[in-house]
XYZ file of C-alpha atoms in Angstrom:
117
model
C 0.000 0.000 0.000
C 1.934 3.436 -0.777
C 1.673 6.453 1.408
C -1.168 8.194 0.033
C -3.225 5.300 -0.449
C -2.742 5.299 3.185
C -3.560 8.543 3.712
C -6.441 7.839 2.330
C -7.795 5.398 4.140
C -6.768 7.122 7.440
C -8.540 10.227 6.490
C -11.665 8.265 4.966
C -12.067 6.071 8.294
C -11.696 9.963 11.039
C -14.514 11.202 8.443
C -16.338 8.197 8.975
C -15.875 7.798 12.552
C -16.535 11.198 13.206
C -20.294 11.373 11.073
C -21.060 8.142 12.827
C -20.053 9.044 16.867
C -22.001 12.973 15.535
C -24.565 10.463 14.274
C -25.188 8.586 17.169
C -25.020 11.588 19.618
C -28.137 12.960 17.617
C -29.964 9.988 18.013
C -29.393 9.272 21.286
C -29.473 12.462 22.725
C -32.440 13.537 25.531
C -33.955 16.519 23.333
C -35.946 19.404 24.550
C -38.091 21.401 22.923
C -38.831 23.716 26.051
C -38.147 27.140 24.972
C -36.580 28.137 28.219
C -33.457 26.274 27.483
C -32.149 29.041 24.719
C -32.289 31.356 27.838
C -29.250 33.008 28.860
C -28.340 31.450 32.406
C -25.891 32.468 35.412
C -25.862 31.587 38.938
C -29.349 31.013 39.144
C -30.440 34.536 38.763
C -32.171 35.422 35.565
C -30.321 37.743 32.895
C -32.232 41.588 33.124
C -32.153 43.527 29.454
C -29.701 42.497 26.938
C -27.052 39.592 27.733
C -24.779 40.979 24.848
C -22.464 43.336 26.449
C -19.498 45.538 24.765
C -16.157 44.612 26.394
C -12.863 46.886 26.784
C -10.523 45.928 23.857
C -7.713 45.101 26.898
C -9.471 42.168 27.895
C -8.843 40.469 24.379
C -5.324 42.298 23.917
C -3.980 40.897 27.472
C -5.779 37.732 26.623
C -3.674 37.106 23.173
C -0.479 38.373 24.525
C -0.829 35.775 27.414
C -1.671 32.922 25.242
C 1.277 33.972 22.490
C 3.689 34.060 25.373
C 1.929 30.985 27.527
C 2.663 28.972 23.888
C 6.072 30.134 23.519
C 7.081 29.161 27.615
C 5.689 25.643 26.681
C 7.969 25.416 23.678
C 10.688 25.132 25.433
C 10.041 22.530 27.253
C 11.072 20.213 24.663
C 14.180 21.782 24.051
C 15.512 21.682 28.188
C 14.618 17.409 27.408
C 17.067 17.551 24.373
C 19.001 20.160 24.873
C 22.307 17.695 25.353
C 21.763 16.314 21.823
C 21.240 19.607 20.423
C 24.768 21.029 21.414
C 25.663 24.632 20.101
C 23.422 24.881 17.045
C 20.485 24.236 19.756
C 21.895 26.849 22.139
C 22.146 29.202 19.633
C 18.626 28.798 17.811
C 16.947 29.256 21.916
C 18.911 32.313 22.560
C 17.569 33.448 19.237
C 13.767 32.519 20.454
C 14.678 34.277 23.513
C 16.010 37.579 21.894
C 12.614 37.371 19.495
C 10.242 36.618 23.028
C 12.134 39.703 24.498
C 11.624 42.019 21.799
C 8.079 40.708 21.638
C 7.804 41.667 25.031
C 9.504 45.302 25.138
C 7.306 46.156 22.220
C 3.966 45.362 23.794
C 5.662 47.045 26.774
C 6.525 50.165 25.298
C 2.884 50.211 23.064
C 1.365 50.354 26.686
C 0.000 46.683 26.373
C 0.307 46.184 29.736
C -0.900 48.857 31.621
C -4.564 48.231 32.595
C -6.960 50.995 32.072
């Protein structure tokens, strides 16, 4: 069997599996039809006027910058488990990351990122 035959089959069989477990949930599924269920809901207390709400454009600003540099602290996790293998080429290439995750950093600093409003 070559590669992208495969491939094919692999991808075929998630699409399939995927439609069917969908499938299934569907079907199985308790369903109701009450109209209170579409309701906005928290802590018991029902929602007064609108639940749709503008929020500050820091919330989603310190959000991203925390995931970008959450994602970039993980990536290195890898690299402490083969750093010993990787010898100077490796050092080099995370002092590189580094430099570009400090810049990163300084710039969001200096743009007032930070600073909550």
């Amino acid at each position: 069997m070559t590669n992208s035959a495969l491939f094919l089959v692999v991808l075929l069989t998630a699409i399939i599996m995927v439609v069917a477990a969908l499938a299934i949930a569907k079907l199985l599924a308790p369903s109701s039809d009450n109209p209170l269920k579409g309701e906005p809901y928290e802590c018991g207390i029902p929602t007064k006027g609108s639940s749709w709400m503008q929020f500050r454009v820091g919330y989603y600003l310190f959000a991203i910058l925390y995931l970008v540099f959450d994602v970039e602290t993980v990536l290195l996790f890898p690299w402490a488990v083969v750093m010993k293998d990787l010898g100077m080429q490796g050092l080099l290439s995370v002092l590189f990351f580094f430099i570009i995750l400090a810049l990163g950093l300084a710039y969001a600093w200096k743009k007032g990122a930070l600073k909550w409003k």
